[in-house]
């Protein structure tokens, strides 16, 4: 459990909050590049860390992420004209470049480069990588190098990316991502179904539902290893990576002895504000292109992270109780809710927009959750006292993968899994 003060500290992300200040030290995805595909195309609304913004692609192809309101009289720039190298407010014609510089104030009699030199719109630096537009919302002089995520550096055929809207605080969603122990329940089939057809679940998960967790702090965040009995001689290890501030990489699932040839998936939970979050899902195949079928399954609107509509809003959501099927829940599915992300959203959103962590009863299986909270609270408190987070600047540390491996009980995990966890 957390004190009420620490719960506030962990969850509030607006400007000037300690956690909001920490999150603003990192690059993160703001929108899909396809949402602002066209130079001079329509701007889109964005809300990130409680700030209202718009994104637009200018005539030269650069993407601007800027304040949503014209600094003149606060009109919404979403309605603006994106033309000839800038976004023009439709109220009085003021125009701004992607870097926020005012380019024209046609309604002002004395408008000139000199008189508008200090007229600026809030703007943040952007980058494009891995089919996303990334943003850095922190102090300009502390802008970090771009993190070395493998998936964002792979050729387009070897990666996928999709997002979905989630109605709860970012930390609550991350906690689902670092909590490997829920897989054997929330995402499983019923005992009756397993008895009928043991192949429906990974038998290694079903055979041992109370894995032992080893959590280690790393230079990028946490290595969360779940150890299960595989046989009298071997352990089955699944290593989830947590990368500060809100990324996870999920261990590959399969019948292999180790994940050296496997693709892997991961998430980022980017706060829209304190009570809503973009759940990003990426996949990386370092070994070959995904097939078309695999692409649609991992990255499609109707794939494994969906279904979502054109606005990336889930079709199974709290308004329709995630279309829970009580008969399926009795017969074959632990939840009666179809799809892993919908099962996750159902339990995470059911805690309320911001879970009251002061009234929890945690156990040994919550080690990953506890370590995540401890790490993020420490980084936020350190920063509030002037100590910068090392991980934000350590771009190379982010070149890691998740891993699954069967190892002899005598082999330490670090030794046995190290080559699987490094990416190029
Ligand atoms: Fe889950």
Short mmCIF file of C-alpha atoms and ligand atoms in Angstrom, two decimals:
data_model
loop_
_atom_site.label_atom_id
_atom_site.label_comp_id
_atom_site.label_asym_id
_atom_site.label_seq_id
_atom_site.Cartn_x
_atom_site.Cartn_y
_atom_site.Cartn_z
CA UNK A 1 0.00 0.00 0.00
CA UNK A 2 0.96 3.61 -0.35
CA UNK A 3 0.23 6.63 1.79
CA UNK A 4 -2.29 9.04 0.33
CA UNK A 5 0.55 11.51 -0.26
CA UNK A 6 2.60 8.99 -2.22
CA UNK A 7 -0.45 7.93 -4.20
CA UNK A 8 -0.98 11.55 -5.22
CA UNK A 9 2.70 11.88 -6.05
CA UNK A 10 2.68 8.72 -8.18
CA UNK A 11 -0.43 9.53 -10.17
CA UNK A 12 -0.58 13.31 -10.80
CA UNK A 13 1.13 14.29 -14.04
CA UNK A 14 0.15 17.89 -14.79
CA UNK A 15 2.68 20.70 -15.23
CA UNK A 16 4.56 21.48 -11.99
CA UNK A 17 3.66 18.17 -10.29
CA UNK A 18 6.72 16.11 -9.24
CA UNK A 19 5.73 13.08 -11.38
CA UNK A 20 4.71 15.33 -14.28
CA UNK A 21 8.12 16.99 -14.07
CA UNK A 22 9.85 13.59 -14.11
CA UNK A 23 7.84 12.30 -17.11
CA UNK A 24 8.75 15.49 -18.97
CA UNK A 25 12.43 14.43 -18.87
CA UNK A 26 11.74 11.61 -21.40
CA UNK A 27 10.89 11.28 -25.10
CA UNK A 28 7.59 9.46 -25.66
CA UNK A 29 5.08 8.80 -28.47
CA UNK A 30 2.56 11.59 -28.99
CA UNK A 31 0.57 10.25 -31.95
CA UNK A 32 0.89 7.90 -34.90
CA UNK A 33 2.68 9.45 -37.87
CA UNK A 34 -0.32 8.42 -40.01
CA UNK A 35 -2.57 10.76 -37.98
CA UNK A 36 -0.66 13.71 -39.44
CA UNK A 37 0.32 12.02 -42.70
CA UNK A 38 -0.14 14.92 -45.15
CA UNK A 39 2.00 18.06 -45.35
CA UNK A 40 -0.47 20.97 -44.94
CA UNK A 41 -3.12 18.43 -43.88
CA UNK A 42 -5.64 18.99 -41.09
CA UNK A 43 -4.19 19.45 -37.58
CA UNK A 44 -5.23 16.99 -34.87
CA UNK A 45 -6.04 17.58 -31.21
CA UNK A 46 -3.67 16.09 -28.66
CA UNK A 47 -3.80 16.07 -24.90
CA UNK A 48 -0.64 14.91 -23.12
CA UNK A 49 0.29 15.14 -19.42
CA UNK A 50 -2.76 17.32 -18.90
CA UNK A 51 -1.78 19.87 -21.59
CA UNK A 52 -4.02 20.66 -24.55
CA UNK A 53 -2.01 20.66 -27.76
CA UNK A 54 -2.36 20.25 -31.50
CA UNK A 55 -0.11 18.43 -33.97
CA UNK A 56 0.29 19.40 -37.63
CA UNK A 57 2.66 18.58 -40.48
CA UNK A 58 3.90 21.68 -42.28
CA UNK A 59 4.64 22.18 -45.98
CA UNK A 60 8.18 20.80 -45.58
CA UNK A 61 7.01 17.69 -43.76
CA UNK A 62 8.10 18.59 -40.23
CA UNK A 63 5.62 17.90 -37.47
CA UNK A 64 4.83 20.60 -34.95
CA UNK A 65 3.36 19.90 -31.53
CA UNK A 66 2.18 23.20 -30.17
CA UNK A 67 -0.24 24.73 -27.67
CA UNK A 68 -3.89 24.31 -28.65
CA UNK A 69 -4.74 28.01 -28.26
CA UNK A 70 -3.60 31.04 -30.25
CA UNK A 71 -1.72 33.34 -27.84
CA UNK A 72 -3.59 36.35 -29.27
CA UNK A 73 -7.14 35.77 -27.98
CA UNK A 74 -6.98 32.04 -27.10
CA UNK A 75 -8.95 30.72 -30.09
CA UNK A 76 -8.53 27.03 -30.83
CA UNK A 77 -5.86 26.35 -33.44
CA UNK A 78 -7.50 23.01 -34.24
CA UNK A 79 -9.71 25.08 -36.57
CA UNK A 80 -6.63 26.70 -38.08
CA UNK A 81 -5.47 26.73 -41.69
CA UNK A 82 -2.34 24.63 -42.14
CA UNK A 83 -0.69 26.38 -45.09
CA UNK A 84 2.64 27.60 -46.47
CA UNK A 85 4.89 26.58 -43.63
CA UNK A 86 2.70 27.17 -40.60
CA UNK A 87 -0.64 27.00 -38.82
CA UNK A 88 -2.82 30.09 -39.17
CA UNK A 89 -5.49 30.96 -36.59
CA UNK A 90 -8.84 31.46 -38.31
CA UNK A 91 -9.90 34.22 -35.86
CA UNK A 92 -7.49 37.02 -36.94
CA UNK A 93 -4.96 35.25 -39.17
CA UNK A 94 -1.99 35.02 -36.82
CA UNK A 95 0.35 32.35 -38.14
CA UNK A 96 2.91 30.12 -36.37
CA UNK A 97 5.76 27.83 -37.45
CA UNK A 98 6.22 24.31 -36.02
CA UNK A 99 8.75 25.74 -33.53
CA UNK A 100 6.10 28.14 -32.21
CA UNK A 101 7.56 31.32 -33.73
CA UNK A 102 4.91 33.80 -34.88
CA UNK A 103 5.31 34.34 -38.64
CA UNK A 104 2.54 36.86 -39.36
CA UNK A 105 -0.01 39.04 -37.57
CA UNK A 106 -1.94 40.44 -40.54
CA UNK A 107 -4.49 42.26 -38.35
CA UNK A 108 -1.75 44.36 -36.68
CA UNK A 109 -0.86 47.67 -38.38
CA UNK A 110 2.74 47.57 -37.15
CA UNK A 111 3.40 43.85 -37.77
CA UNK A 112 7.02 43.11 -38.64
CA UNK A 113 9.69 40.56 -37.86
CA UNK A 114 10.95 42.90 -35.16
CA UNK A 115 7.59 43.58 -33.48
CA UNK A 116 6.60 39.90 -33.39
CA UNK A 117 10.06 38.55 -32.45
CA UNK A 118 8.91 37.63 -28.94
CA UNK A 119 5.48 36.41 -29.95
CA UNK A 120 5.56 32.65 -29.56
CA UNK A 121 3.19 29.77 -29.24
CA UNK A 122 4.11 27.02 -26.80
CA UNK A 123 5.87 24.30 -28.81
CA UNK A 124 7.73 21.09 -28.10
CA UNK A 125 10.46 19.31 -30.11
CA UNK A 126 9.36 16.25 -32.09
CA UNK A 127 11.02 13.22 -33.71
CA UNK A 128 9.64 10.53 -35.98
CA UNK A 129 10.58 6.91 -35.35
CA UNK A 130 8.83 3.54 -35.52
CA UNK A 131 5.66 4.99 -37.17
CA UNK A 132 5.14 7.40 -34.27
CA UNK A 133 5.65 11.10 -33.74
CA UNK A 134 7.55 11.48 -30.47
CA UNK A 135 7.61 14.53 -28.27
CA UNK A 136 9.87 15.94 -25.57
CA UNK A 137 7.98 18.25 -23.19
CA UNK A 138 10.77 19.10 -20.75
CA UNK A 139 13.21 22.00 -20.37
CA UNK A 140 14.97 22.68 -23.73
CA UNK A 141 18.46 22.59 -22.19
CA UNK A 142 17.84 19.12 -20.69
CA UNK A 143 16.59 17.47 -23.89
CA UNK A 144 17.90 13.87 -23.74
CA UNK A 145 19.21 11.72 -26.60
CA UNK A 146 16.62 9.53 -28.29
CA UNK A 147 16.25 6.16 -26.46
CA UNK A 148 17.64 3.14 -28.36
CA UNK A 149 14.41 1.13 -28.52
CA UNK A 150 14.99 -1.71 -30.96
CA UNK A 151 11.44 -1.72 -32.31
CA UNK A 152 11.65 1.95 -33.28
CA UNK A 153 14.87 1.30 -35.27
CA UNK A 154 13.73 -1.81 -37.18
CA UNK A 155 12.60 -1.69 -40.83
CA UNK A 156 8.85 -1.04 -41.20
CA UNK A 157 8.17 -4.70 -42.10
CA UNK A 158 9.62 -5.87 -38.81
CA UNK A 159 7.53 -3.79 -36.43
CA UNK A 160 3.96 -2.81 -35.68
CA UNK A 161 2.41 -0.06 -33.58
CA UNK A 162 -1.15 0.64 -32.43
CA UNK A 163 -2.78 2.49 -29.54
CA UNK A 164 -6.02 2.45 -27.57
CA UNK A 165 -7.69 4.81 -25.15
CA UNK A 166 -7.80 3.76 -21.52
CA UNK A 167 -9.98 5.34 -18.84
CA UNK A 168 -7.68 5.23 -15.85
CA UNK A 169 -4.46 6.68 -14.51
CA UNK A 170 -1.21 5.74 -16.24
CA UNK A 171 0.39 4.09 -13.17
CA UNK A 172 -2.57 1.75 -12.70
CA UNK A 173 -2.09 0.54 -16.26
CA UNK A 174 1.70 0.15 -15.88
CA UNK A 175 1.06 -1.90 -12.74
CA UNK A 176 -0.90 -4.38 -14.88
CA UNK A 177 2.09 -4.53 -17.21
CA UNK A 178 4.62 -5.37 -14.49
CA UNK A 179 2.33 -7.81 -12.68
CA UNK A 180 3.16 -11.16 -14.32
CA UNK A 181 1.16 -13.12 -11.78
CA UNK A 182 -2.22 -12.07 -13.22
CA UNK A 183 -1.54 -13.87 -16.53
CA UNK A 184 -2.38 -17.25 -15.01
CA UNK A 185 -5.80 -15.93 -13.95
CA UNK A 186 -7.15 -12.90 -15.82
CA UNK A 187 -5.96 -14.09 -19.23
CA UNK A 188 -6.51 -17.83 -18.71
CA UNK A 189 -9.11 -20.42 -19.51
CA UNK A 190 -11.14 -22.17 -16.80
CA UNK A 191 -10.03 -25.42 -15.19
CA UNK A 192 -12.89 -27.18 -16.97
CA UNK A 193 -11.74 -25.92 -20.36
CA UNK A 194 -8.13 -26.86 -19.57
CA UNK A 195 -9.20 -30.39 -18.66
CA UNK A 196 -11.01 -30.67 -22.01
CA UNK A 197 -8.15 -29.22 -24.07
CA UNK A 198 -4.78 -28.65 -22.37
CA UNK A 199 -3.35 -27.00 -25.51
CA UNK A 200 -5.43 -23.82 -25.04
CA UNK A 201 -3.02 -22.40 -22.47
CA UNK A 202 0.71 -22.53 -22.23
CA UNK A 203 1.02 -25.71 -20.11
CA UNK A 204 4.02 -24.20 -18.33
CA UNK A 205 1.82 -21.39 -16.97
CA UNK A 206 -1.09 -23.57 -16.06
CA UNK A 207 1.11 -26.12 -14.27
CA UNK A 208 2.54 -23.54 -11.88
CA UNK A 209 0.25 -20.63 -11.03
CA UNK A 210 2.35 -19.20 -8.23
CA UNK A 211 5.71 -18.34 -9.76
CA UNK A 212 8.53 -16.95 -7.68
CA UNK A 213 9.42 -13.37 -8.60
CA UNK A 214 12.87 -11.93 -8.76
CA UNK A 215 12.98 -8.20 -9.39
CA UNK A 216 16.24 -6.43 -10.04
CA UNK A 217 16.90 -2.76 -10.58
CA UNK A 218 18.72 -1.97 -13.83
CA UNK A 219 20.06 1.17 -15.49
CA UNK A 220 16.84 1.47 -17.56
CA UNK A 221 14.36 0.46 -14.85
CA UNK A 222 13.52 -3.05 -13.66
CA UNK A 223 14.04 -6.63 -14.76
CA UNK A 224 11.09 -8.62 -13.49
CA UNK A 225 11.66 -12.36 -13.69
CA UNK A 226 8.96 -14.94 -12.98
CA UNK A 227 10.34 -18.40 -12.23
CA UNK A 228 8.20 -21.50 -12.64
CA UNK A 229 8.94 -25.20 -12.25
CA UNK A 230 9.45 -26.71 -15.71
CA UNK A 231 10.70 -30.12 -14.63
CA UNK A 232 12.72 -31.69 -11.83
CA UNK A 233 15.91 -30.25 -13.39
CA UNK A 234 14.74 -27.02 -15.04
CA UNK A 235 13.10 -23.68 -14.36
CA UNK A 236 10.95 -21.81 -16.87
CA UNK A 237 11.83 -18.11 -16.69
CA UNK A 238 9.82 -15.24 -18.13
CA UNK A 239 11.53 -11.87 -17.99
CA UNK A 240 9.41 -8.75 -18.31
CA UNK A 241 11.33 -5.52 -18.77
CA UNK A 242 10.15 -2.27 -17.22
CA UNK A 243 11.80 0.75 -18.79
CA UNK A 244 11.30 4.08 -17.07
CA UNK A 245 9.06 5.91 -17.12
CA UNK A 246 6.17 3.79 -18.48
CA UNK A 247 7.34 1.06 -20.87
CA UNK A 248 7.15 -2.70 -20.60
CA UNK A 249 8.33 -5.53 -22.83
CA UNK A 250 6.36 -8.75 -22.57
CA UNK A 251 8.16 -12.11 -22.57
CA UNK A 252 7.51 -14.11 -25.74
CA UNK A 253 5.18 -17.08 -25.34
CA UNK A 254 5.77 -20.32 -27.23
CA UNK A 255 6.94 -23.88 -27.08
CA UNK A 256 10.59 -22.93 -27.69
CA UNK A 257 13.40 -23.64 -25.24
CA UNK A 258 14.43 -19.99 -25.43
CA UNK A 259 13.19 -16.83 -27.15
CA UNK A 260 16.32 -16.23 -29.27
CA UNK A 261 14.33 -16.48 -32.54
CA UNK A 262 11.09 -14.97 -31.25
CA UNK A 263 9.32 -11.70 -31.86
CA UNK A 264 8.30 -9.76 -28.77
CA UNK A 265 5.65 -7.23 -27.81
CA UNK A 266 5.56 -4.29 -25.49
CA UNK A 267 3.57 -1.33 -24.24
CA UNK A 268 3.87 2.27 -23.22
CA UNK A 269 1.25 3.96 -21.06
CA UNK A 270 1.37 7.63 -21.94
CA UNK A 271 -0.75 9.85 -19.69
CA UNK A 272 -3.30 11.99 -21.48
CA UNK A 273 -4.08 13.48 -18.06
CA UNK A 274 -4.48 12.12 -14.52
CA UNK A 275 -7.49 9.99 -15.44
CA UNK A 276 -6.94 8.90 -19.05
CA UNK A 277 -4.09 7.19 -20.81
CA UNK A 278 -2.94 6.12 -24.26
CA UNK A 279 -2.06 2.44 -24.15
CA UNK A 280 0.51 1.97 -26.92
CA UNK A 281 1.35 -1.54 -28.13
CA UNK A 282 4.34 -2.29 -30.28
CA UNK A 283 5.82 -5.49 -31.68
CA UNK A 284 9.33 -6.19 -32.88
CA UNK A 285 10.67 -9.04 -34.95
CA UNK A 286 14.46 -8.66 -35.05
CA UNK A 287 14.83 -11.78 -37.24
CA UNK A 288 12.48 -11.33 -40.20
CA UNK A 289 9.54 -9.36 -41.60
CA UNK A 290 6.15 -10.02 -40.07
CA UNK A 291 3.75 -11.74 -42.45
CA UNK A 292 0.67 -9.74 -43.46
CA UNK A 293 -1.41 -11.90 -41.13
CA UNK A 294 0.98 -11.26 -38.21
CA UNK A 295 0.92 -7.52 -38.96
CA UNK A 296 -2.86 -7.39 -38.81
CA UNK A 297 -2.95 -9.49 -35.67
CA UNK A 298 -0.42 -7.33 -33.79
CA UNK A 299 -0.96 -3.91 -35.29
CA UNK A 300 -4.48 -3.89 -36.78
CA UNK A 301 -7.55 -2.11 -35.40
CA UNK A 302 -9.19 -5.53 -35.12
CA UNK A 303 -6.06 -7.34 -33.96
CA UNK A 304 -4.97 -8.61 -30.56
CA UNK A 305 -4.85 -5.09 -29.04
CA UNK A 306 -8.31 -4.17 -30.33
CA UNK A 307 -10.91 -3.94 -31.47
CA UNK A 308 -10.68 -0.14 -31.65
CA UNK A 309 -12.54 2.37 -33.82
CA UNK A 310 -10.99 5.02 -36.10
CA UNK A 311 -10.30 7.21 -33.05
CA UNK A 312 -8.60 4.28 -31.27
CA UNK A 313 -11.45 3.99 -28.76
CA UNK A 314 -12.03 0.37 -27.69
CA UNK A 315 -15.32 -1.16 -28.81
CA UNK A 316 -15.44 -3.27 -25.64
CA UNK A 317 -15.45 -0.70 -22.86
CA UNK A 318 -16.90 0.21 -19.48
CA UNK A 319 -20.13 1.50 -21.06
CA UNK A 320 -20.97 -2.02 -22.31
CA UNK A 321 -19.25 -3.91 -19.45
CA UNK A 322 -16.61 -5.03 -21.97
CA UNK A 323 -19.38 -7.28 -23.38
CA UNK A 324 -18.85 -9.81 -20.61
CA UNK A 325 -20.39 -13.18 -21.53
CA UNK A 326 -21.41 -14.93 -18.31
CA UNK A 327 -22.00 -18.24 -20.08
CA UNK A 328 -18.45 -18.15 -21.51
CA UNK A 329 -17.21 -17.25 -18.02
CA UNK A 330 -18.86 -20.42 -16.66
CA UNK A 331 -17.73 -22.66 -19.51
CA UNK A 332 -14.30 -21.75 -20.77
CA UNK A 333 -12.92 -18.25 -20.13
CA UNK A 334 -11.79 -17.06 -16.70
CA UNK A 335 -13.33 -13.60 -17.28
CA UNK A 336 -15.95 -14.12 -19.97
CA UNK A 337 -14.44 -11.05 -21.64
CA UNK A 338 -12.83 -11.54 -25.00
CA UNK A 339 -9.33 -10.23 -25.76
CA UNK A 340 -6.34 -9.63 -23.48
CA UNK A 341 -6.43 -5.79 -23.59
CA UNK A 342 -10.16 -5.79 -22.81
CA UNK A 343 -9.60 -8.10 -19.84
CA UNK A 344 -6.82 -5.77 -18.63
CA UNK A 345 -8.94 -2.65 -19.16
CA UNK A 346 -11.91 -4.18 -17.31
CA UNK A 347 -9.98 -4.79 -14.10
CA UNK A 348 -7.79 -1.69 -14.28
CA UNK A 349 -10.65 0.71 -15.04
CA UNK A 350 -12.86 -0.98 -12.41
CA UNK A 351 -10.46 0.30 -9.70
CA UNK A 352 -11.67 3.84 -10.48
CA UNK A 353 -9.83 6.46 -12.48
CA UNK A 354 -7.18 6.75 -9.75
CA UNK A 355 -6.98 3.70 -7.52
CA UNK A 356 -6.86 4.36 -3.76
CA UNK A 357 -3.60 2.55 -2.99
CA UNK A 358 -3.85 3.42 0.71
CA UNK A 359 -6.45 0.66 1.12
CA UNK A 360 -4.78 -2.27 -0.63
CA UNK A 361 -3.62 -5.63 0.73
CA UNK A 362 -0.50 -6.54 -1.21
CA UNK A 363 1.20 -9.96 -1.22
CA UNK A 364 4.41 -11.57 -2.36
CA UNK A 365 3.18 -11.82 -5.95
CA UNK A 366 3.03 -8.00 -6.12
CA UNK A 367 6.81 -7.53 -6.02
CA UNK A 368 6.97 -6.04 -9.50
CA UNK A 369 4.23 -3.56 -8.64
CA UNK A 370 5.93 -2.56 -5.39
CA UNK A 371 9.31 -2.11 -7.08
CA UNK A 372 7.77 -0.03 -9.89
CA UNK A 373 6.17 2.34 -7.37
CA UNK A 374 9.32 2.57 -5.30
CA UNK A 375 11.46 3.35 -8.35
CA UNK A 376 9.15 6.00 -9.80
CA UNK A 377 8.54 7.68 -6.43
CA UNK A 378 12.27 7.78 -5.78
CA UNK A 379 13.04 9.24 -9.22
CA UNK A 380 10.33 11.89 -8.76
CA UNK A 381 11.46 12.81 -5.24
CA UNK A 382 15.12 12.90 -6.32
CA UNK A 383 14.28 15.21 -9.19
CA UNK A 384 12.26 17.47 -6.91
CA UNK A 385 15.47 17.81 -4.87
CA UNK A 386 17.51 18.59 -7.97
CA UNK A 387 18.90 15.14 -8.87
CA UNK A 388 18.26 14.38 -12.54
CA UNK A 389 17.16 10.83 -13.56
CA UNK A 390 20.21 9.06 -15.09
CA UNK A 391 18.04 6.70 -17.13
CA UNK A 392 16.51 9.55 -19.15
CA UNK A 393 19.94 10.38 -20.56
CA UNK A 394 21.16 6.78 -20.94
CA UNK A 395 19.84 6.14 -24.46
CA UNK A 396 21.91 2.96 -24.97
CA UNK A 397 20.43 1.29 -21.89
CA UNK A 398 17.09 1.03 -23.69
CA UNK A 399 18.47 -1.51 -26.23
CA UNK A 400 17.02 -4.52 -24.42
CA UNK A 401 14.47 -7.24 -25.09
CA UNK A 402 12.17 -9.30 -22.92
CA UNK A 403 12.95 -13.01 -22.77
CA UNK A 404 11.58 -16.48 -22.06
CA UNK A 405 13.90 -19.38 -21.39
CA UNK A 406 14.11 -22.83 -19.85
CA UNK A 407 17.33 -23.12 -17.86
CA UNK A 408 18.88 -25.76 -15.62
CA UNK A 409 18.12 -24.92 -12.01
CA UNK A 410 21.85 -24.50 -11.37
CA UNK A 411 22.20 -21.69 -14.00
CA UNK A 412 21.71 -18.16 -12.66
CA UNK A 413 19.13 -16.23 -14.69
CA UNK A 414 21.48 -13.32 -15.42
CA UNK A 415 24.02 -15.69 -16.93
CA UNK A 416 21.54 -17.84 -18.86
CA UNK A 417 19.36 -15.05 -20.24
CA UNK A 418 21.83 -12.21 -20.82
CA UNK A 419 22.31 -12.83 -24.59
CA UNK A 420 18.52 -13.06 -25.06
CA UNK A 421 17.93 -9.70 -23.37
CA UNK A 422 20.36 -7.60 -25.43
CA UNK A 423 19.18 -6.04 -28.68
CA UNK A 424 21.40 -4.85 -31.46
FE1 LIG B 1 -2.75 -8.41 -18.56
#
